[in-house]
Amino acid sequence: MQAEQHVKKHILQIKPFVITDLMNLEDEYEQYYKDEMLSDYKHTQSLTQLTYLHFSKNFEDRLRQASEEINKMFLKAVEYVLSSDDELKKFNINPRFFNQIKESWVKHPPNETYASRLDIGFSLDGKDIKLYEFNSGCCGYVFETSTFQDRMYKHFVSHDGLNPGREMKDLIVKRWKSILEKYENKKVYFVVDKSIEERCVIFCIMTILKQGGVESKMFIEGEGLETRDGYVYDGEDRV
């Protein structure tokens, strides 16, 4: 009971809303998200019951600390999978990308990764808090943690402060610029499958990168790419 009351007293504001009320449909990506993702009945139903929660600074700091600890655990699991080609194959990853994945893991510190989120649920009476799952590269993580967080902040917060959505967009651009510098490339390449969800999340990242002055290109199931000497090429350009 003490833990339940602890959560409840740190919820400062509760406001229900509908996602489409906050979207800018003049934006190319947000219109795409509405047409493709929200056309699905399941998504539409769930997005009519969203709630904005404003927590105290103390609770937010403690939640962030716990999230960082959980994130480190999952990164250790990724490290284990990358240590064996047999483990990688279990995740249905095309073997021709094994070298690039392992090289990326060595070159880029895993704590600089922005391609995941922790799904945490709260009951509105403050009695329950639960970690549902660690989502990596799921259909909505970029939109929800960048563009939509930015929309919520501007709609619900009446004072200037840390805008987590704007911060996330800036981090995505900064991170990919850093990767391009290390690889001495000028363009970011994405390979996705044919699912609407995969294309939706990459389209969002590409939109953010374009706003930050970074060029990118998407390939559906690797079509248009070829493998030579253990590396992947887009025509004459090494990816």
PDB file of C-alpha atoms in Angstrom:
ATOM      1  CA  MET A   1       0.000   0.000   0.000  1.00  0.00           C
ATOM      2  CA  GLN A   2       2.893   2.335   0.786  1.00  0.00           C
ATOM      3  CA  ALA A   3       4.357   1.836  -2.711  1.00  0.00           C
ATOM      4  CA  GLU A   4       0.949   2.487  -4.284  1.00  0.00           C
ATOM      5  CA  GLN A   5       0.543   5.795  -2.479  1.00  0.00           C
ATOM      6  CA  HIS A   6       4.110   6.748  -3.420  1.00  0.00           C
ATOM      7  CA  VAL A   7       3.253   6.562  -7.125  1.00  0.00           C
ATOM      8  CA  LYS A   8      -0.087   8.320  -6.741  1.00  0.00           C
ATOM      9  CA  LYS A   9       1.264  11.357  -4.902  1.00  0.00           C
ATOM     10  CA  HIS A  10       3.760  12.031  -7.710  1.00  0.00           C
ATOM     11  CA  ILE A  11       1.140  12.274 -10.475  1.00  0.00           C
ATOM     12  CA  LEU A  12       0.616  16.034 -10.714  1.00  0.00           C
ATOM     13  CA  GLN A  13      -1.613  16.187 -13.775  1.00  0.00           C
ATOM     14  CA  ILE A  14      -3.889  13.797 -15.711  1.00  0.00           C
ATOM     15  CA  LYS A  15      -5.398  14.800 -19.064  1.00  0.00           C
ATOM     16  CA  PRO A  16      -7.053  12.445 -21.597  1.00  0.00           C
ATOM     17  CA  PHE A  17      -6.667  13.218 -25.303  1.00  0.00           C
ATOM     18  CA  VAL A  18      -6.917  11.824 -28.835  1.00  0.00           C
ATOM     19  CA  ILE A  19      -3.706  11.631 -30.849  1.00  0.00           C
ATOM     20  CA  THR A  20      -5.107  13.052 -34.092  1.00  0.00           C
ATOM     21  CA  ASP A  21      -6.184  16.223 -32.259  1.00  0.00           C
ATOM     22  CA  LEU A  22      -2.517  17.083 -31.721  1.00  0.00           C
ATOM     23  CA  MET A  23      -1.137  16.056 -35.118  1.00  0.00           C
ATOM     24  CA  ASN A  24      -0.073  18.450 -37.866  1.00  0.00           C
ATOM     25  CA  LEU A  25      -1.533  16.830 -40.974  1.00  0.00           C
ATOM     26  CA  GLU A  26       0.244  19.326 -43.213  1.00  0.00           C
ATOM     27  CA  ASP A  27       3.445  17.508 -42.284  1.00  0.00           C
ATOM     28  CA  GLU A  28       4.206  14.781 -44.854  1.00  0.00           C
ATOM     29  CA  TYR A  29       5.181  12.136 -42.296  1.00  0.00           C
ATOM     30  CA  GLU A  30       2.330  12.789 -39.883  1.00  0.00           C
ATOM     31  CA  GLN A  31      -0.158  12.534 -42.754  1.00  0.00           C
ATOM     32  CA  TYR A  32       1.487   9.233 -43.754  1.00  0.00           C
ATOM     33  CA  TYR A  33       1.264   7.964 -40.158  1.00  0.00           C
ATOM     34  CA  LYS A  34      -2.433   8.827 -40.006  1.00  0.00           C
ATOM     35  CA  ASP A  35      -3.234   7.243 -43.385  1.00  0.00           C
ATOM     36  CA  GLU A  36      -1.194   4.060 -42.919  1.00  0.00           C
ATOM     37  CA  MET A  37      -0.996   3.341 -39.173  1.00  0.00           C
ATOM     38  CA  LEU A  38      -4.241   4.844 -37.928  1.00  0.00           C
ATOM     39  CA  SER A  39      -6.268   3.238 -40.707  1.00  0.00           C
ATOM     40  CA  ASP A  40      -5.845   0.007 -38.759  1.00  0.00           C
ATOM     41  CA  TYR A  41      -8.872  -0.458 -36.465  1.00  0.00           C
ATOM     42  CA  LYS A  42      -6.759  -1.781 -33.601  1.00  0.00           C
ATOM     43  CA  HIS A  43      -4.507   1.285 -33.584  1.00  0.00           C
ATOM     44  CA  THR A  44      -7.409   3.704 -33.962  1.00  0.00           C
ATOM     45  CA  GLN A  45      -9.280   2.232 -31.004  1.00  0.00           C
ATOM     46  CA  SER A  46      -6.256   2.353 -28.701  1.00  0.00           C
ATOM     47  CA  LEU A  47      -5.385   5.921 -29.662  1.00  0.00           C
ATOM     48  CA  THR A  48      -8.770   7.258 -28.585  1.00  0.00           C
ATOM     49  CA  GLN A  49      -7.901   6.451 -24.963  1.00  0.00           C
ATOM     50  CA  LEU A  50      -4.505   8.077 -24.446  1.00  0.00           C
ATOM     51  CA  THR A  51      -3.681  10.040 -21.314  1.00  0.00           C
ATOM     52  CA  TYR A  52      -1.083  12.722 -20.618  1.00  0.00           C
ATOM     53  CA  LEU A  53       0.556  12.245 -17.203  1.00  0.00           C
ATOM     54  CA  HIS A  54       2.697  14.890 -15.515  1.00  0.00           C
ATOM     55  CA  PHE A  55       4.964  13.474 -12.775  1.00  0.00           C
ATOM     56  CA  SER A  56       6.960  15.226 -10.076  1.00  0.00           C
ATOM     57  CA  LYS A  57      10.642  15.902 -10.756  1.00  0.00           C
ATOM     58  CA  ASN A  58      11.686  13.471  -8.023  1.00  0.00           C
ATOM     59  CA  PHE A  59       9.628  10.608  -9.455  1.00  0.00           C
ATOM     60  CA  GLU A  60      10.804  11.391 -12.988  1.00  0.00           C
ATOM     61  CA  ASP A  61      14.463  11.197 -11.888  1.00  0.00           C
ATOM     62  CA  ARG A  62      13.921   7.858 -10.142  1.00  0.00           C
ATOM     63  CA  LEU A  63      12.063   6.460 -13.140  1.00  0.00           C
ATOM     64  CA  ARG A  64      14.882   7.558 -15.442  1.00  0.00           C
ATOM     65  CA  GLN A  65      17.474   5.896 -13.207  1.00  0.00           C
ATOM     66  CA  ALA A  66      15.562   2.608 -13.169  1.00  0.00           C
ATOM     67  CA  SER A  67      15.076   2.792 -16.960  1.00  0.00           C
ATOM     68  CA  GLU A  68      18.797   3.271 -17.523  1.00  0.00           C
ATOM     69  CA  GLU A  69      19.582   0.205 -15.408  1.00  0.00           C
ATOM     70  CA  ILE A  70      17.112  -1.926 -17.366  1.00  0.00           C
ATOM     71  CA  ASN A  71      18.491  -0.600 -20.646  1.00  0.00           C
ATOM     72  CA  LYS A  72      22.005  -1.712 -19.665  1.00  0.00           C
ATOM     73  CA  MET A  73      20.690  -5.244 -19.030  1.00  0.00           C
ATOM     74  CA  PHE A  74      19.201  -5.450 -22.522  1.00  0.00           C
ATOM     75  CA  LEU A  75      22.387  -4.098 -24.098  1.00  0.00           C
ATOM     76  CA  LYS A  76      24.323  -6.910 -22.408  1.00  0.00           C
ATOM     77  CA  ALA A  77      21.881  -9.356 -24.005  1.00  0.00           C
ATOM     78  CA  VAL A  78      22.603  -7.819 -27.439  1.00  0.00           C
ATOM     79  CA  GLU A  79      26.323  -8.190 -26.799  1.00  0.00           C
ATOM     80  CA  TYR A  80      25.793 -11.905 -26.135  1.00  0.00           C
ATOM     81  CA  VAL A  81      23.826 -12.382 -29.376  1.00  0.00           C
ATOM     82  CA  LEU A  82      26.493 -10.594 -31.430  1.00  0.00           C
ATOM     83  CA  SER A  83      29.176 -12.910 -30.078  1.00  0.00           C
ATOM     84  CA  SER A  84      27.815 -15.807 -32.161  1.00  0.00           C
ATOM     85  CA  ASP A  85      26.593 -16.112 -35.753  1.00  0.00           C
ATOM     86  CA  ASP A  86      24.354 -18.958 -34.622  1.00  0.00           C
ATOM     87  CA  GLU A  87      22.613 -16.616 -32.185  1.00  0.00           C
ATOM     88  CA  LEU A  88      22.214 -13.923 -34.860  1.00  0.00           C
ATOM     89  CA  LYS A  89      20.549 -16.408 -37.206  1.00  0.00           C
ATOM     90  CA  LYS A  90      17.865 -17.079 -34.565  1.00  0.00           C
ATOM     91  CA  PHE A  91      16.679 -13.491 -35.056  1.00  0.00           C
ATOM     92  CA  ASN A  92      16.106 -13.983 -38.778  1.00  0.00           C
ATOM     93  CA  ILE A  93      18.863 -11.517 -39.694  1.00  0.00           C
ATOM     94  CA  ASN A  94      20.265 -11.860 -43.196  1.00  0.00           C
ATOM     95  CA  PRO A  95      23.861 -13.210 -42.891  1.00  0.00           C
ATOM     96  CA  ARG A  96      25.132 -10.694 -45.427  1.00  0.00           C
ATOM     97  CA  PHE A  97      24.599  -7.959 -42.835  1.00  0.00           C
ATOM     98  CA  PHE A  98      26.455  -9.735 -39.987  1.00  0.00           C
ATOM     99  CA  ASN A  99      29.755  -7.943 -40.653  1.00  0.00           C
ATOM    100  CA  GLN A 100      28.157  -4.497 -40.705  1.00  0.00           C
ATOM    101  CA  ILE A 101      26.220  -5.139 -37.507  1.00  0.00           C
ATOM    102  CA  LYS A 102      29.282  -6.359 -35.622  1.00  0.00           C
ATOM    103  CA  GLU A 103      31.421  -3.517 -36.985  1.00  0.00           C
ATOM    104  CA  SER A 104      28.811  -0.979 -35.916  1.00  0.00           C
ATOM    105  CA  TRP A 105      28.674  -2.437 -32.407  1.00  0.00           C
ATOM    106  CA  VAL A 106      32.450  -2.080 -32.039  1.00  0.00           C
ATOM    107  CA  LYS A 107      32.668   1.421 -33.548  1.00  0.00           C
ATOM    108  CA  HIS A 108      29.701   2.982 -31.794  1.00  0.00           C
ATOM    109  CA  PRO A 109      29.144   2.878 -28.002  1.00  0.00           C
ATOM    110  CA  PRO A 110      25.846   1.090 -27.286  1.00  0.00           C
ATOM    111  CA  ASN A 111      24.880   3.734 -24.718  1.00  0.00           C
ATOM    112  CA  GLU A 112      24.503   6.193 -27.624  1.00  0.00           C
ATOM    113  CA  THR A 113      21.729   4.149 -29.218  1.00  0.00           C
ATOM    114  CA  TYR A 114      18.316   5.817 -29.625  1.00  0.00           C
ATOM    115  CA  ALA A 115      16.523   2.940 -31.324  1.00  0.00           C
ATOM    116  CA  SER A 116      14.445   1.587 -28.475  1.00  0.00           C
ATOM    117  CA  ARG A 117      12.029   2.432 -25.713  1.00  0.00           C
ATOM    118  CA  LEU A 118      10.733   0.936 -22.476  1.00  0.00           C
ATOM    119  CA  ASP A 119       6.964   0.426 -22.382  1.00  0.00           C
ATOM    120  CA  ILE A 120       5.802   1.286 -18.869  1.00  0.00           C
ATOM    121  CA  GLY A 121       2.167   1.337 -17.792  1.00  0.00           C
ATOM    122  CA  PHE A 122       0.484   3.302 -14.991  1.00  0.00           C
ATOM    123  CA  SER A 123      -3.024   3.012 -13.602  1.00  0.00           C
ATOM    124  CA  LEU A 124      -4.791   6.375 -13.404  1.00  0.00           C
ATOM    125  CA  ASP A 125      -5.415   5.977  -9.687  1.00  0.00           C
ATOM    126  CA  GLY A 126      -1.667   5.658  -9.169  1.00  0.00           C
ATOM    127  CA  LYS A 127      -1.887   2.204  -7.637  1.00  0.00           C
ATOM    128  CA  ASP A 128       0.022   0.254 -10.270  1.00  0.00           C
ATOM    129  CA  ILE A 129       3.203   0.693 -12.286  1.00  0.00           C
ATOM    130  CA  LYS A 130       4.494  -2.044 -14.584  1.00  0.00           C
ATOM    131  CA  LEU A 131       7.207  -2.586 -17.198  1.00  0.00           C
ATOM    132  CA  TYR A 132       5.563  -4.344 -20.157  1.00  0.00           C
ATOM    133  CA  GLU A 133       8.468  -4.762 -22.547  1.00  0.00           C
ATOM    134  CA  PHE A 134      11.627  -3.368 -24.086  1.00  0.00           C
ATOM    135  CA  ASN A 135      10.743  -2.291 -27.632  1.00  0.00           C
ATOM    136  CA  SER A 136      13.585  -1.977 -30.101  1.00  0.00           C
ATOM    137  CA  GLY A 137      12.778  -0.603 -33.532  1.00  0.00           C
ATOM    138  CA  CYS A 138       9.029  -0.979 -33.063  1.00  0.00           C
ATOM    139  CA  CYS A 139       6.605   0.818 -35.361  1.00  0.00           C
ATOM    140  CA  GLY A 140       5.947   3.817 -33.155  1.00  0.00           C
ATOM    141  CA  TYR A 141       8.997   4.422 -31.009  1.00  0.00           C
ATOM    142  CA  VAL A 142      10.472   7.290 -33.049  1.00  0.00           C
ATOM    143  CA  PHE A 143       7.176   9.059 -33.700  1.00  0.00           C
ATOM    144  CA  GLU A 144       6.032   8.675 -30.099  1.00  0.00           C
ATOM    145  CA  THR A 145       9.319   9.680 -28.439  1.00  0.00           C
ATOM    146  CA  SER A 146      10.166  12.549 -30.797  1.00  0.00           C
ATOM    147  CA  THR A 147       7.445  14.088 -32.965  1.00  0.00           C
ATOM    148  CA  PHE A 148       4.499  13.252 -30.718  1.00  0.00           C
ATOM    149  CA  GLN A 149       6.307  14.076 -27.465  1.00  0.00           C
ATOM    150  CA  ASP A 150       7.071  17.436 -29.061  1.00  0.00           C
ATOM    151  CA  ARG A 151       3.374  17.885 -29.877  1.00  0.00           C
ATOM    152  CA  MET A 152       2.285  16.968 -26.329  1.00  0.00           C
ATOM    153  CA  TYR A 153       4.817  19.305 -24.736  1.00  0.00           C
ATOM    154  CA  LYS A 154       3.689  22.283 -26.811  1.00  0.00           C
ATOM    155  CA  HIS A 155       0.010  21.485 -26.145  1.00  0.00           C
ATOM    156  CA  PHE A 156       0.052  20.711 -22.412  1.00  0.00           C
ATOM    157  CA  VAL A 157       3.053  22.604 -21.000  1.00  0.00           C
ATOM    158  CA  SER A 158       2.553  26.333 -20.505  1.00  0.00           C
ATOM    159  CA  HIS A 159       6.146  27.256 -19.594  1.00  0.00           C
ATOM    160  CA  ASP A 160       9.544  27.018 -21.268  1.00  0.00           C
ATOM    161  CA  GLY A 161      11.654  24.058 -20.229  1.00  0.00           C
ATOM    162  CA  LEU A 162      13.113  20.769 -21.410  1.00  0.00           C
ATOM    163  CA  ASN A 163      11.067  19.545 -24.388  1.00  0.00           C
ATOM    164  CA  PRO A 164      11.837  15.771 -24.547  1.00  0.00           C
ATOM    165  CA  GLY A 165      10.451  15.429 -28.071  1.00  0.00           C
ATOM    166  CA  ARG A 166      12.578  18.249 -29.450  1.00  0.00           C
ATOM    167  CA  GLU A 167      15.573  16.874 -27.567  1.00  0.00           C
ATOM    168  CA  MET A 168      15.018  13.414 -29.075  1.00  0.00           C
ATOM    169  CA  LYS A 169      14.936  14.839 -32.613  1.00  0.00           C
ATOM    170  CA  ASP A 170      18.176  16.719 -31.997  1.00  0.00           C
ATOM    171  CA  LEU A 171      19.824  13.579 -30.593  1.00  0.00           C
ATOM    172  CA  ILE A 172      18.780  11.506 -33.633  1.00  0.00           C
ATOM    173  CA  VAL A 173      20.311  14.014 -36.046  1.00  0.00           C
ATOM    174  CA  LYS A 174      23.457  14.413 -33.936  1.00  0.00           C
ATOM    175  CA  ARG A 175      23.896  10.654 -33.645  1.00  0.00           C
ATOM    176  CA  TRP A 176      23.558   9.925 -37.348  1.00  0.00           C
ATOM    177  CA  LYS A 177      25.904  12.776 -38.258  1.00  0.00           C
ATOM    178  CA  SER A 178      28.454  11.226 -35.905  1.00  0.00           C
ATOM    179  CA  ILE A 179      28.021   7.814 -37.570  1.00  0.00           C
ATOM    180  CA  LEU A 180      28.468   9.302 -41.045  1.00  0.00           C
ATOM    181  CA  GLU A 181      31.685  11.008 -39.958  1.00  0.00           C
ATOM    182  CA  LYS A 182      33.123   7.776 -38.565  1.00  0.00           C
ATOM    183  CA  TYR A 183      32.265   5.820 -41.705  1.00  0.00           C
ATOM    184  CA  GLU A 184      33.216   8.729 -43.976  1.00  0.00           C
ATOM    185  CA  ASN A 185      29.819   8.476 -45.692  1.00  0.00           C
ATOM    186  CA  LYS A 186      27.517  11.262 -46.829  1.00  0.00           C
ATOM    187  CA  LYS A 187      24.231   9.350 -46.761  1.00  0.00           C
ATOM    188  CA  VAL A 188      22.323   7.130 -44.298  1.00  0.00           C
ATOM    189  CA  TYR A 189      20.958   3.863 -45.744  1.00  0.00           C
ATOM    190  CA  PHE A 190      17.998   1.935 -44.296  1.00  0.00           C
ATOM    191  CA  VAL A 191      16.939  -1.612 -45.231  1.00  0.00           C
ATOM    192  CA  VAL A 192      13.402  -2.627 -44.203  1.00  0.00           C
ATOM    193  CA  ASP A 193      10.858  -5.316 -45.011  1.00  0.00           C
ATOM    194  CA  LYS A 194       7.559  -4.696 -46.805  1.00  0.00           C
ATOM    195  CA  SER A 195       5.458  -4.123 -43.697  1.00  0.00           C
ATOM    196  CA  ILE A 196       3.749  -0.765 -43.252  1.00  0.00           C
ATOM    197  CA  GLU A 197       5.058  -0.518 -39.701  1.00  0.00           C
ATOM    198  CA  GLU A 198       8.702  -0.897 -40.752  1.00  0.00           C
ATOM    199  CA  ARG A 199       8.371   1.683 -43.494  1.00  0.00           C
ATOM    200  CA  CYS A 200       6.526   4.019 -41.141  1.00  0.00           C
ATOM    201  CA  VAL A 201       9.279   4.124 -38.519  1.00  0.00           C
ATOM    202  CA  ILE A 202      12.043   4.607 -41.092  1.00  0.00           C
ATOM    203  CA  PHE A 203      10.058   7.292 -42.887  1.00  0.00           C
ATOM    204  CA  CYS A 204       9.839   9.146 -39.571  1.00  0.00           C
ATOM    205  CA  ILE A 205      13.611   8.917 -39.014  1.00  0.00           C
ATOM    206  CA  MET A 206      14.257  10.047 -42.594  1.00  0.00           C
ATOM    207  CA  THR A 207      11.935  13.025 -42.096  1.00  0.00           C
ATOM    208  CA  ILE A 208      13.797  14.060 -38.936  1.00  0.00           C
ATOM    209  CA  LEU A 209      17.167  13.624 -40.666  1.00  0.00           C
ATOM    210  CA  LYS A 210      16.022  15.707 -43.637  1.00  0.00           C
ATOM    211  CA  GLN A 211      14.992  18.508 -41.272  1.00  0.00           C
ATOM    212  CA  GLY A 212      18.495  18.293 -39.790  1.00  0.00           C
ATOM    213  CA  GLY A 213      20.204  18.451 -43.186  1.00  0.00           C
ATOM    214  CA  VAL A 214      21.122  14.734 -43.421  1.00  0.00           C
ATOM    215  CA  GLU A 215      20.506  12.794 -46.658  1.00  0.00           C
ATOM    216  CA  SER A 216      19.098   9.254 -46.405  1.00  0.00           C
ATOM    217  CA  LYS A 217      17.722   6.450 -48.575  1.00  0.00           C
ATOM    218  CA  MET A 218      15.453   3.461 -47.899  1.00  0.00           C
ATOM    219  CA  PHE A 219      15.589   0.006 -49.525  1.00  0.00           C
ATOM    220  CA  ILE A 220      12.715  -2.493 -49.308  1.00  0.00           C
ATOM    221  CA  GLU A 221      14.125  -5.933 -48.395  1.00  0.00           C
ATOM    222  CA  GLY A 222      17.504  -4.961 -49.794  1.00  0.00           C
ATOM    223  CA  GLU A 223      16.232  -4.606 -53.360  1.00  0.00           C
ATOM    224  CA  GLY A 224      18.785  -2.628 -55.371  1.00  0.00           C
ATOM    225  CA  LEU A 225      21.681  -3.611 -53.104  1.00  0.00           C
ATOM    226  CA  GLU A 226      24.453  -6.112 -53.831  1.00  0.00           C
ATOM    227  CA  THR A 227      27.182  -7.763 -51.756  1.00  0.00           C
ATOM    228  CA  ARG A 228      30.866  -7.675 -52.768  1.00  0.00           C
ATOM    229  CA  ASP A 229      33.944  -8.503 -50.694  1.00  0.00           C
ATOM    230  CA  GLY A 230      31.883  -8.825 -47.534  1.00  0.00           C
ATOM    231  CA  TYR A 231      30.322  -5.369 -47.900  1.00  0.00           C
ATOM    232  CA  VAL A 232      27.017  -4.047 -49.237  1.00  0.00           C
ATOM    233  CA  TYR A 233      26.902  -1.656 -52.210  1.00  0.00           C
ATOM    234  CA  ASP A 234      24.304   0.674 -53.709  1.00  0.00           C
ATOM    235  CA  GLY A 235      25.634   0.633 -57.254  1.00  0.00           C
ATOM    236  CA  GLU A 236      29.223   1.834 -56.904  1.00  0.00           C
ATOM    237  CA  ASP A 237      28.687   3.395 -53.475  1.00  0.00           C
ATOM    238  CA  ARG A 238      29.589   1.269 -50.436  1.00  0.00           C
ATOM    239  CA  VAL A 239      26.786   1.304 -47.879  1.00  0.00           C
TER     240      VAL A 239
END
